[in-house]
Amino acid sequence: MLTYSAYLIPVVAFVVVVCLAASVRILREYERAVVFTLGRFQRVKGPGLVLLIPFIQEMVRVDLRIQVIEIPSQDVISRDNVSMKVDAVLYFNVVNPERAIIKVQDYLPATNMLAQTTLRAVLGQHELDEMLSERKKLSADVQGILDSQTETWGIKVSNVEIRTVELTENMVRAIAKQAEAERDRRAKVIHAEAEFQASQTLVDAAKILGSIPAAMQLRYLQTLTEIGAEQNSTVVFPMPIDIMKPFLDLLEKADRSTARPNGSEKASPTIDSPREH
C-alpha cells in the first residue's frame, strides 16, 4: 500500500495541476474571453480571473484595442483611365467579441481583404484630380463603406487614410505640362484683366480732362515738369492744338481778305496758312 501511495500521490498532483492550468485564465483589461461549453457559445467573460470547467469549456481571447493594418499597394484605374498604385492604412477595433469570433472565421485577414477590394472600387469611380485634391473625402467614403459591411462582424472601422498615390513617369510629365499650361493661362488672364482695368481708368481720366480745358493745360505743364526733372539735354514737348488755334484763325482771315473776287490772290502770302480739316 505504501508503494502504491508513493506512485499515486504524484499522479494525482499532476492531474490537479493540469486541471487548474486548464480552468484558470487571467485576462488583461483590453481582452475578453468568448466562452464555449461543449462547442456552444455561453457568454463573454473578462477582464480579470476567468474560471473554466476543464475539458468541457474552452475560450477564445479577443483583443479590443484599435488595430492598424497597412493595406498593400493596389493597382487602380481611375474613371478617366489613368493607372496608378494606391496604398492606405486601416484603423479598426472589435466592439462585439461574440460576432467577431462566430460570424467570421478570422476577422483580421477578412477585414484586410475587404478593405483592399473596397479601396479599388471606390477610387475607380473618381478621376485623378479628385484623388489628388479630395483625398480626405475619398478616405471618408471608404471608411463609411467598410464600417457598414463589417458591422455584422462586430468590428468598428474608425478611420481609413489613403497614404500615397503613385503615378507613372509619363503621367507625371503630363501633369507637369498641364500645370504649366494652367499657370500660363492664369498669367494671360490676369494681364488681360489688368489691361482692361487700366483702359477703363484712362477712359475715366480722359473724360475728366476733356470736360475741363484748363485741366489739360495743367497736365501738359506737369508732364513738362516731370521731363525737366530727368536733366535731359533735349526735350520734345507736344504743343496743344487749342493754344495755336487763335493764331491759325487770324492767319486764315488775313488770307481771305487778300483774295481777289475772281478767286485769284492779289498778293502771295509769305507763309502758307494751315487749313483746318
PDB file of C-alpha atoms in Angstrom:
ATOM      1  CA  MET A   1       0.000   0.000   0.000  1.00  0.00           C
ATOM      2  CA  LEU A   2       2.798   2.362   0.758  1.00  0.00           C
ATOM      3  CA  THR A   3       4.320   1.599  -2.611  1.00  0.00           C
ATOM      4  CA  TYR A   4       1.050   2.297  -4.422  1.00  0.00           C
ATOM      5  CA  SER A   5       0.572   5.503  -2.428  1.00  0.00           C
ATOM      6  CA  ALA A   6       4.042   6.654  -3.340  1.00  0.00           C
ATOM      7  CA  TYR A   7       3.154   6.359  -7.043  1.00  0.00           C
ATOM      8  CA  LEU A   8      -0.416   7.617  -6.750  1.00  0.00           C
ATOM      9  CA  ILE A   9       0.276  10.896  -4.979  1.00  0.00           C
ATOM     10  CA  PRO A  10       2.464  12.360  -7.770  1.00  0.00           C
ATOM     11  CA  VAL A  11      -0.080  11.295 -10.391  1.00  0.00           C
ATOM     12  CA  VAL A  12      -2.921  12.967  -8.516  1.00  0.00           C
ATOM     13  CA  ALA A  13      -0.858  16.121  -8.001  1.00  0.00           C
ATOM     14  CA  PHE A  14      -0.048  16.230 -11.709  1.00  0.00           C
ATOM     15  CA  VAL A  15      -3.718  15.841 -12.635  1.00  0.00           C
ATOM     16  CA  VAL A  16      -4.684  18.612 -10.233  1.00  0.00           C
ATOM     17  CA  VAL A  17      -2.067  20.953 -11.685  1.00  0.00           C
ATOM     18  CA  VAL A  18      -3.243  20.188 -15.223  1.00  0.00           C
ATOM     19  CA  CYS A  19      -6.877  20.828 -14.296  1.00  0.00           C
ATOM     20  CA  LEU A  20      -6.004  24.111 -12.632  1.00  0.00           C
ATOM     21  CA  ALA A  21      -3.975  25.177 -15.623  1.00  0.00           C
ATOM     22  CA  ALA A  22      -6.869  24.307 -17.921  1.00  0.00           C
ATOM     23  CA  SER A  23      -9.520  26.006 -15.794  1.00  0.00           C
ATOM     24  CA  VAL A  24      -7.864  29.260 -14.686  1.00  0.00           C
ATOM     25  CA  ARG A  25      -7.336  32.139 -17.108  1.00  0.00           C
ATOM     26  CA  ILE A  26      -6.287  35.703 -16.426  1.00  0.00           C
ATOM     27  CA  LEU A  27      -7.340  38.373 -18.936  1.00  0.00           C
ATOM     28  CA  ARG A  28      -5.924  41.864 -19.254  1.00  0.00           C
ATOM     29  CA  GLU A  29      -8.094  44.962 -19.223  1.00  0.00           C
ATOM     30  CA  TYR A  30      -8.262  45.132 -23.038  1.00  0.00           C
ATOM     31  CA  GLU A  31      -9.033  41.418 -23.503  1.00  0.00           C
ATOM     32  CA  ARG A  32     -12.282  39.467 -23.494  1.00  0.00           C
ATOM     33  CA  ALA A  33     -12.947  35.734 -23.446  1.00  0.00           C
ATOM     34  CA  VAL A  34     -15.583  34.151 -25.670  1.00  0.00           C
ATOM     35  CA  VAL A  35     -16.503  31.013 -23.719  1.00  0.00           C
ATOM     36  CA  PHE A  36     -17.909  27.851 -25.371  1.00  0.00           C
ATOM     37  CA  THR A  37     -19.430  24.959 -23.443  1.00  0.00           C
ATOM     38  CA  LEU A  38     -19.262  21.699 -25.356  1.00  0.00           C
ATOM     39  CA  GLY A  39     -18.939  23.735 -28.542  1.00  0.00           C
ATOM     40  CA  ARG A  40     -21.903  26.028 -27.869  1.00  0.00           C
ATOM     41  CA  PHE A  41     -21.497  29.714 -27.108  1.00  0.00           C
ATOM     42  CA  GLN A  42     -22.131  30.519 -23.479  1.00  0.00           C
ATOM     43  CA  ARG A  43     -21.106  34.113 -22.837  1.00  0.00           C
ATOM     44  CA  VAL A  44     -18.332  36.704 -22.967  1.00  0.00           C
ATOM     45  CA  LYS A  45     -16.176  36.937 -19.825  1.00  0.00           C
ATOM     46  CA  GLY A  46     -13.401  39.174 -18.591  1.00  0.00           C
ATOM     47  CA  PRO A  47     -11.332  41.035 -17.853  1.00  0.00           C
ATOM     48  CA  GLY A  48      -9.608  39.572 -14.785  1.00  0.00           C
ATOM     49  CA  LEU A  49      -9.854  35.992 -13.497  1.00  0.00           C
ATOM     50  CA  VAL A  50     -11.880  33.557 -15.608  1.00  0.00           C
ATOM     51  CA  LEU A  51     -12.636  30.020 -14.416  1.00  0.00           C
ATOM     52  CA  LEU A  52     -13.432  27.270 -16.902  1.00  0.00           C
ATOM     53  CA  ILE A  53     -14.605  23.711 -16.487  1.00  0.00           C
ATOM     54  CA  PRO A  54     -11.720  21.565 -17.671  1.00  0.00           C
ATOM     55  CA  PHE A  55     -12.288  19.553 -20.884  1.00  0.00           C
ATOM     56  CA  ILE A  56     -15.860  20.916 -21.120  1.00  0.00           C
ATOM     57  CA  GLN A  57     -15.384  24.612 -21.636  1.00  0.00           C
ATOM     58  CA  GLU A  58     -12.948  26.471 -23.836  1.00  0.00           C
ATOM     59  CA  MET A  59     -12.397  30.113 -24.616  1.00  0.00           C
ATOM     60  CA  VAL A  60     -11.054  32.377 -27.351  1.00  0.00           C
ATOM     61  CA  ARG A  61      -9.199  35.552 -26.489  1.00  0.00           C
ATOM     62  CA  VAL A  62     -10.272  38.739 -28.288  1.00  0.00           C
ATOM     63  CA  ASP A  63      -8.261  41.972 -28.281  1.00  0.00           C
ATOM     64  CA  LEU A  64     -10.431  45.110 -28.031  1.00  0.00           C
ATOM     65  CA  ARG A  65      -7.690  47.612 -28.783  1.00  0.00           C
ATOM     66  CA  ILE A  66      -7.576  49.575 -32.026  1.00  0.00           C
ATOM     67  CA  GLN A  67      -5.582  47.630 -34.587  1.00  0.00           C
ATOM     68  CA  VAL A  68      -3.686  49.080 -37.538  1.00  0.00           C
ATOM     69  CA  ILE A  69      -3.461  47.328 -40.898  1.00  0.00           C
ATOM     70  CA  GLU A  70      -1.391  48.528 -43.819  1.00  0.00           C
ATOM     71  CA  ILE A  71      -3.360  47.952 -46.998  1.00  0.00           C
ATOM     72  CA  PRO A  72      -0.863  46.817 -49.661  1.00  0.00           C
ATOM     73  CA  SER A  73      -0.364  48.881 -52.802  1.00  0.00           C
ATOM     74  CA  GLN A  74      -3.311  48.363 -55.134  1.00  0.00           C
ATOM     75  CA  ASP A  75      -3.416  48.824 -58.913  1.00  0.00           C
ATOM     76  CA  VAL A  76      -6.256  51.261 -59.566  1.00  0.00           C
ATOM     77  CA  ILE A  77      -7.620  52.645 -62.849  1.00  0.00           C
ATOM     78  CA  SER A  78      -9.458  55.924 -62.380  1.00  0.00           C
ATOM     79  CA  ARG A  79     -12.603  56.964 -64.191  1.00  0.00           C
ATOM     80  CA  ASP A  80     -10.522  58.972 -66.686  1.00  0.00           C
ATOM     81  CA  ASN A  81      -8.415  55.847 -67.493  1.00  0.00           C
ATOM     82  CA  VAL A  82      -5.305  56.750 -65.503  1.00  0.00           C
ATOM     83  CA  SER A  83      -3.427  53.797 -63.989  1.00  0.00           C
ATOM     84  CA  MET A  84      -1.814  54.260 -60.583  1.00  0.00           C
ATOM     85  CA  LYS A  85      -0.829  52.486 -57.391  1.00  0.00           C
ATOM     86  CA  VAL A  86      -2.571  53.418 -54.142  1.00  0.00           C
ATOM     87  CA  ASP A  87      -1.929  52.221 -50.596  1.00  0.00           C
ATOM     88  CA  ALA A  88      -3.688  53.094 -47.374  1.00  0.00           C
ATOM     89  CA  VAL A  89      -3.812  52.494 -43.621  1.00  0.00           C
ATOM     90  CA  LEU A  90      -6.846  50.997 -41.860  1.00  0.00           C
ATOM     91  CA  TYR A  91      -7.764  51.541 -38.183  1.00  0.00           C
ATOM     92  CA  PHE A  92     -10.391  49.306 -36.575  1.00  0.00           C
ATOM     93  CA  ASN A  93     -11.276  47.548 -33.324  1.00  0.00           C
ATOM     94  CA  VAL A  94     -13.579  44.797 -32.129  1.00  0.00           C
ATOM     95  CA  VAL A  95     -16.718  46.064 -30.396  1.00  0.00           C
ATOM     96  CA  ASN A  96     -18.614  42.767 -30.228  1.00  0.00           C
ATOM     97  CA  PRO A  97     -16.349  39.791 -29.402  1.00  0.00           C
ATOM     98  CA  GLU A  98     -19.162  37.275 -29.900  1.00  0.00           C
ATOM     99  CA  ARG A  99     -19.772  38.296 -33.516  1.00  0.00           C
ATOM    100  CA  ALA A 100     -16.061  38.681 -34.272  1.00  0.00           C
ATOM    101  CA  ILE A 101     -15.486  35.018 -33.376  1.00  0.00           C
ATOM    102  CA  ILE A 102     -18.739  33.410 -34.527  1.00  0.00           C
ATOM    103  CA  LYS A 103     -19.735  35.400 -37.628  1.00  0.00           C
ATOM    104  CA  VAL A 104     -16.378  35.292 -39.427  1.00  0.00           C
ATOM    105  CA  GLN A 105     -13.627  32.696 -39.455  1.00  0.00           C
ATOM    106  CA  ASP A 106     -10.725  35.112 -38.966  1.00  0.00           C
ATOM    107  CA  TYR A 107     -11.724  38.747 -38.752  1.00  0.00           C
ATOM    108  CA  LEU A 108      -8.226  40.191 -39.220  1.00  0.00           C
ATOM    109  CA  PRO A 109      -7.464  38.917 -42.771  1.00  0.00           C
ATOM    110  CA  ALA A 110     -11.145  39.210 -43.688  1.00  0.00           C
ATOM    111  CA  THR A 111     -11.141  42.905 -42.853  1.00  0.00           C
ATOM    112  CA  ASN A 112      -7.875  43.385 -44.730  1.00  0.00           C
ATOM    113  CA  MET A 113      -9.169  41.750 -47.927  1.00  0.00           C
ATOM    114  CA  LEU A 114     -12.434  43.674 -47.729  1.00  0.00           C
ATOM    115  CA  ALA A 115     -10.503  46.928 -47.352  1.00  0.00           C
ATOM    116  CA  GLN A 116      -8.436  46.182 -50.468  1.00  0.00           C
ATOM    117  CA  THR A 117     -11.452  45.482 -52.679  1.00  0.00           C
ATOM    118  CA  THR A 118     -13.384  48.475 -51.315  1.00  0.00           C
ATOM    119  CA  LEU A 119     -10.410  50.787 -51.915  1.00  0.00           C
ATOM    120  CA  ARG A 120     -10.155  49.729 -55.560  1.00  0.00           C
ATOM    121  CA  ALA A 121     -13.911  50.003 -56.104  1.00  0.00           C
ATOM    122  CA  VAL A 122     -14.258  53.478 -54.581  1.00  0.00           C
ATOM    123  CA  LEU A 123     -11.201  55.048 -56.213  1.00  0.00           C
ATOM    124  CA  GLY A 124     -12.136  53.603 -59.593  1.00  0.00           C
ATOM    125  CA  GLN A 125     -15.278  55.763 -59.584  1.00  0.00           C
ATOM    126  CA  HIS A 126     -13.343  59.042 -59.363  1.00  0.00           C
ATOM    127  CA  GLU A 127     -10.989  60.955 -61.620  1.00  0.00           C
ATOM    128  CA  LEU A 128      -7.323  61.580 -60.949  1.00  0.00           C
ATOM    129  CA  ASP A 129      -7.828  65.237 -59.964  1.00  0.00           C
ATOM    130  CA  GLU A 130     -10.343  64.207 -57.309  1.00  0.00           C
ATOM    131  CA  MET A 131      -7.940  61.615 -55.876  1.00  0.00           C
ATOM    132  CA  LEU A 132      -5.203  64.212 -55.537  1.00  0.00           C
ATOM    133  CA  SER A 133      -7.293  67.110 -54.238  1.00  0.00           C
ATOM    134  CA  GLU A 134     -10.078  65.366 -52.260  1.00  0.00           C
ATOM    135  CA  ARG A 135      -8.148  62.629 -50.504  1.00  0.00           C
ATOM    136  CA  LYS A 136      -9.889  63.162 -47.162  1.00  0.00           C
ATOM    137  CA  LYS A 137     -13.316  62.873 -48.760  1.00  0.00           C
ATOM    138  CA  LEU A 138     -12.369  59.628 -50.512  1.00  0.00           C
ATOM    139  CA  SER A 139     -10.936  58.237 -47.274  1.00  0.00           C
ATOM    140  CA  ALA A 140     -14.214  59.031 -45.519  1.00  0.00           C
ATOM    141  CA  ASP A 141     -16.166  57.266 -48.282  1.00  0.00           C
ATOM    142  CA  VAL A 142     -14.016  54.129 -47.960  1.00  0.00           C
ATOM    143  CA  GLN A 143     -14.322  54.229 -44.174  1.00  0.00           C
ATOM    144  CA  GLY A 144     -18.125  54.500 -44.340  1.00  0.00           C
ATOM    145  CA  ILE A 145     -18.473  51.551 -46.729  1.00  0.00           C
ATOM    146  CA  LEU A 146     -16.140  49.354 -44.674  1.00  0.00           C
ATOM    147  CA  ASP A 147     -17.874  50.256 -41.408  1.00  0.00           C
ATOM    148  CA  SER A 148     -21.294  49.335 -42.770  1.00  0.00           C
ATOM    149  CA  GLN A 149     -20.050  45.980 -44.118  1.00  0.00           C
ATOM    150  CA  THR A 150     -18.047  44.954 -41.051  1.00  0.00           C
ATOM    151  CA  GLU A 151     -20.807  45.879 -38.597  1.00  0.00           C
ATOM    152  CA  THR A 152     -22.212  42.348 -38.812  1.00  0.00           C
ATOM    153  CA  TRP A 153     -18.787  41.037 -37.773  1.00  0.00           C
ATOM    154  CA  GLY A 154     -18.753  43.142 -34.617  1.00  0.00           C
ATOM    155  CA  ILE A 155     -15.977  45.359 -35.970  1.00  0.00           C
ATOM    156  CA  LYS A 156     -15.881  49.155 -35.962  1.00  0.00           C
ATOM    157  CA  VAL A 157     -13.752  50.820 -38.654  1.00  0.00           C
ATOM    158  CA  SER A 158     -12.695  54.109 -37.090  1.00  0.00           C
ATOM    159  CA  ASN A 159     -10.553  55.561 -39.864  1.00  0.00           C
ATOM    160  CA  VAL A 160      -9.048  54.952 -43.294  1.00  0.00           C
ATOM    161  CA  GLU A 161      -6.159  57.074 -44.538  1.00  0.00           C
ATOM    162  CA  ILE A 162      -5.065  56.999 -48.190  1.00  0.00           C
ATOM    163  CA  ARG A 163      -1.319  57.275 -47.814  1.00  0.00           C
ATOM    164  CA  THR A 164       0.282  57.522 -51.269  1.00  0.00           C
ATOM    165  CA  VAL A 165      -0.852  57.762 -54.882  1.00  0.00           C
ATOM    166  CA  GLU A 166       1.943  56.698 -57.239  1.00  0.00           C
ATOM    167  CA  LEU A 167       1.749  57.643 -60.920  1.00  0.00           C
ATOM    168  CA  THR A 168       3.808  56.540 -63.880  1.00  0.00           C
ATOM    169  CA  GLU A 169       6.585  58.793 -65.200  1.00  0.00           C
ATOM    170  CA  ASN A 170       4.616  59.617 -68.358  1.00  0.00           C
ATOM    171  CA  MET A 171       1.647  60.709 -66.299  1.00  0.00           C
ATOM    172  CA  VAL A 172       3.855  62.813 -64.018  1.00  0.00           C
ATOM    173  CA  ARG A 173       5.274  64.640 -67.053  1.00  0.00           C
ATOM    174  CA  ALA A 174       1.768  65.131 -68.474  1.00  0.00           C
ATOM    175  CA  ILE A 175       0.559  66.607 -65.169  1.00  0.00           C
ATOM    176  CA  ALA A 176       3.589  68.926 -65.083  1.00  0.00           C
ATOM    177  CA  LYS A 177       2.781  70.168 -68.597  1.00  0.00           C
ATOM    178  CA  GLN A 178      -0.851  70.658 -67.639  1.00  0.00           C
ATOM    179  CA  ALA A 179       0.141  72.654 -64.543  1.00  0.00           C
ATOM    180  CA  GLU A 180       2.496  74.822 -66.600  1.00  0.00           C
ATOM    181  CA  ALA A 181      -0.206  75.490 -69.197  1.00  0.00           C
ATOM    182  CA  GLU A 182      -2.653  76.363 -66.422  1.00  0.00           C
ATOM    183  CA  ARG A 183      -0.185  78.853 -64.928  1.00  0.00           C
ATOM    184  CA  ASP A 184       0.355  80.451 -68.354  1.00  0.00           C
ATOM    185  CA  ARG A 185      -3.402  80.716 -68.847  1.00  0.00           C
ATOM    186  CA  ARG A 186      -3.834  82.414 -65.467  1.00  0.00           C
ATOM    187  CA  ALA A 187      -0.984  84.815 -66.210  1.00  0.00           C
ATOM    188  CA  LYS A 188      -2.560  85.820 -69.534  1.00  0.00           C
ATOM    189  CA  VAL A 189      -5.965  86.253 -67.933  1.00  0.00           C
ATOM    190  CA  ILE A 190      -4.513  88.412 -65.162  1.00  0.00           C
ATOM    191  CA  HIS A 191      -2.598  90.514 -67.716  1.00  0.00           C
ATOM    192  CA  ALA A 192      -5.738  90.979 -69.814  1.00  0.00           C
ATOM    193  CA  GLU A 193      -7.764  91.982 -66.759  1.00  0.00           C
ATOM    194  CA  ALA A 194      -5.056  94.492 -65.809  1.00  0.00           C
ATOM    195  CA  GLU A 195      -5.121  95.990 -69.314  1.00  0.00           C
ATOM    196  CA  PHE A 196      -8.896  96.229 -69.164  1.00  0.00           C
ATOM    197  CA  GLN A 197      -8.852  97.961 -65.788  1.00  0.00           C
ATOM    198  CA  ALA A 198      -6.107 100.336 -66.971  1.00  0.00           C
ATOM    199  CA  SER A 199      -8.085 101.218 -70.099  1.00  0.00           C
ATOM    200  CA  GLN A 200     -11.186 101.897 -68.012  1.00  0.00           C
ATOM    201  CA  THR A 201      -9.170 104.196 -65.769  1.00  0.00           C
ATOM    202  CA  LEU A 202      -7.698 106.009 -68.777  1.00  0.00           C
ATOM    203  CA  VAL A 203     -11.169 106.496 -70.253  1.00  0.00           C
ATOM    204  CA  ASP A 204     -12.419 107.982 -66.991  1.00  0.00           C
ATOM    205  CA  ALA A 205      -9.372 110.256 -66.784  1.00  0.00           C
ATOM    206  CA  ALA A 206      -9.851 111.386 -70.393  1.00  0.00           C
ATOM    207  CA  LYS A 207     -13.471 112.256 -69.709  1.00  0.00           C
ATOM    208  CA  ILE A 208     -12.494 114.368 -66.715  1.00  0.00           C
ATOM    209  CA  LEU A 209      -9.683 116.145 -68.576  1.00  0.00           C
ATOM    210  CA  GLY A 210     -11.887 116.712 -71.633  1.00  0.00           C
ATOM    211  CA  SER A 211     -14.653 118.278 -69.593  1.00  0.00           C
ATOM    212  CA  ILE A 212     -12.299 120.965 -68.198  1.00  0.00           C
ATOM    213  CA  PRO A 213      -9.953 122.536 -70.829  1.00  0.00           C
ATOM    214  CA  ALA A 214      -7.697 124.044 -68.173  1.00  0.00           C
ATOM    215  CA  ALA A 215      -7.074 120.591 -66.728  1.00  0.00           C
ATOM    216  CA  MET A 216      -5.416 119.501 -69.977  1.00  0.00           C
ATOM    217  CA  GLN A 217      -3.103 122.520 -69.905  1.00  0.00           C
ATOM    218  CA  LEU A 218      -2.143 121.728 -66.307  1.00  0.00           C
ATOM    219  CA  ARG A 219      -1.449 118.138 -67.279  1.00  0.00           C
ATOM    220  CA  TYR A 220       0.876 119.287 -70.048  1.00  0.00           C
ATOM    221  CA  LEU A 221       2.723 121.556 -67.635  1.00  0.00           C
ATOM    222  CA  GLN A 222       3.035 118.729 -65.122  1.00  0.00           C
ATOM    223  CA  THR A 223       4.452 116.477 -67.841  1.00  0.00           C
ATOM    224  CA  LEU A 224       6.976 119.164 -68.738  1.00  0.00           C
ATOM    225  CA  THR A 225       7.987 119.431 -65.090  1.00  0.00           C
ATOM    226  CA  GLU A 226       8.481 115.661 -64.871  1.00  0.00           C
ATOM    227  CA  ILE A 227      10.594 115.621 -68.029  1.00  0.00           C
ATOM    228  CA  GLY A 228      12.713 118.516 -66.745  1.00  0.00           C
ATOM    229  CA  ALA A 229      13.422 116.629 -63.530  1.00  0.00           C
ATOM    230  CA  GLU A 230      15.290 113.991 -65.540  1.00  0.00           C
ATOM    231  CA  GLN A 231      18.012 116.557 -66.512  1.00  0.00           C
ATOM    232  CA  ASN A 232      17.709 115.746 -70.194  1.00  0.00           C
ATOM    233  CA  SER A 233      19.558 117.847 -72.767  1.00  0.00           C
ATOM    234  CA  THR A 234      16.759 117.548 -75.307  1.00  0.00           C
ATOM    235  CA  VAL A 235      13.068 117.875 -74.531  1.00  0.00           C
ATOM    236  CA  VAL A 236      10.403 117.086 -77.092  1.00  0.00           C
ATOM    237  CA  PHE A 237       7.170 118.602 -75.866  1.00  0.00           C
ATOM    238  CA  PRO A 238       3.955 118.444 -77.911  1.00  0.00           C
ATOM    239  CA  MET A 239       2.120 121.743 -78.314  1.00  0.00           C
ATOM    240  CA  PRO A 240      -1.632 121.553 -77.825  1.00  0.00           C
ATOM    241  CA  ILE A 241      -3.715 122.499 -80.867  1.00  0.00           C
ATOM    242  CA  ASP A 242      -6.012 124.603 -78.675  1.00  0.00           C
ATOM    243  CA  ILE A 243      -3.188 127.028 -77.920  1.00  0.00           C
ATOM    244  CA  MET A 244      -2.326 127.512 -81.595  1.00  0.00           C
ATOM    245  CA  LYS A 245      -5.922 127.727 -82.811  1.00  0.00           C
ATOM    246  CA  PRO A 246      -6.399 131.513 -82.291  1.00  0.00           C
ATOM    247  CA  PHE A 247      -3.241 132.245 -84.327  1.00  0.00           C
ATOM    248  CA  LEU A 248      -4.347 129.907 -87.076  1.00  0.00           C
ATOM    249  CA  ASP A 249      -7.721 131.659 -87.246  1.00  0.00           C
ATOM    250  CA  LEU A 250      -6.013 135.063 -87.651  1.00  0.00           C
ATOM    251  CA  LEU A 251      -3.829 133.772 -90.472  1.00  0.00           C
ATOM    252  CA  GLU A 252      -6.831 132.307 -92.245  1.00  0.00           C
ATOM    253  CA  LYS A 253      -8.777 135.594 -92.034  1.00  0.00           C
ATOM    254  CA  ALA A 254      -5.802 137.503 -93.414  1.00  0.00           C
ATOM    255  CA  ASP A 255      -5.564 135.059 -96.299  1.00  0.00           C
ATOM    256  CA  ARG A 256      -9.238 135.512 -97.175  1.00  0.00           C
ATOM    257  CA  SER A 257      -9.011 139.298 -97.117  1.00  0.00           C
ATOM    258  CA  THR A 258      -6.196 139.342 -99.696  1.00  0.00           C
ATOM    259  CA  ALA A 259      -8.056 137.042-102.099  1.00  0.00           C
ATOM    260  CA  ARG A 260      -9.484 138.556-105.432  1.00  0.00           C
ATOM    261  CA  PRO A 261     -13.147 138.423-106.432  1.00  0.00           C
ATOM    262  CA  ASN A 262     -12.437 136.003-109.348  1.00  0.00           C
ATOM    263  CA  GLY A 263     -10.620 133.681-106.986  1.00  0.00           C
ATOM    264  CA  SER A 264      -7.050 134.851-107.769  1.00  0.00           C
ATOM    265  CA  GLU A 265      -4.907 136.255-104.993  1.00  0.00           C
ATOM    266  CA  LYS A 266      -3.695 139.882-105.039  1.00  0.00           C
ATOM    267  CA  ALA A 267      -0.516 139.025-103.264  1.00  0.00           C
ATOM    268  CA  SER A 268       1.076 135.804-102.335  1.00  0.00           C
ATOM    269  CA  PRO A 269       1.491 135.426 -98.621  1.00  0.00           C
ATOM    270  CA  THR A 270       4.930 134.555 -97.447  1.00  0.00           C
ATOM    271  CA  ILE A 271       3.635 131.864 -95.098  1.00  0.00           C
ATOM    272  CA  ASP A 272       1.061 129.326 -96.153  1.00  0.00           C
ATOM    273  CA  SER A 273      -1.625 129.249 -93.551  1.00  0.00           C
ATOM    274  CA  PRO A 274      -2.714 125.759 -92.465  1.00  0.00           C
ATOM    275  CA  ARG A 275      -6.212 124.669 -93.241  1.00  0.00           C
ATOM    276  CA  GLU A 276      -8.476 123.055 -90.750  1.00  0.00           C
ATOM    277  CA  HIS A 277      -9.836 119.736 -91.829  1.00  0.00           C
TER     278      HIS A 277
END
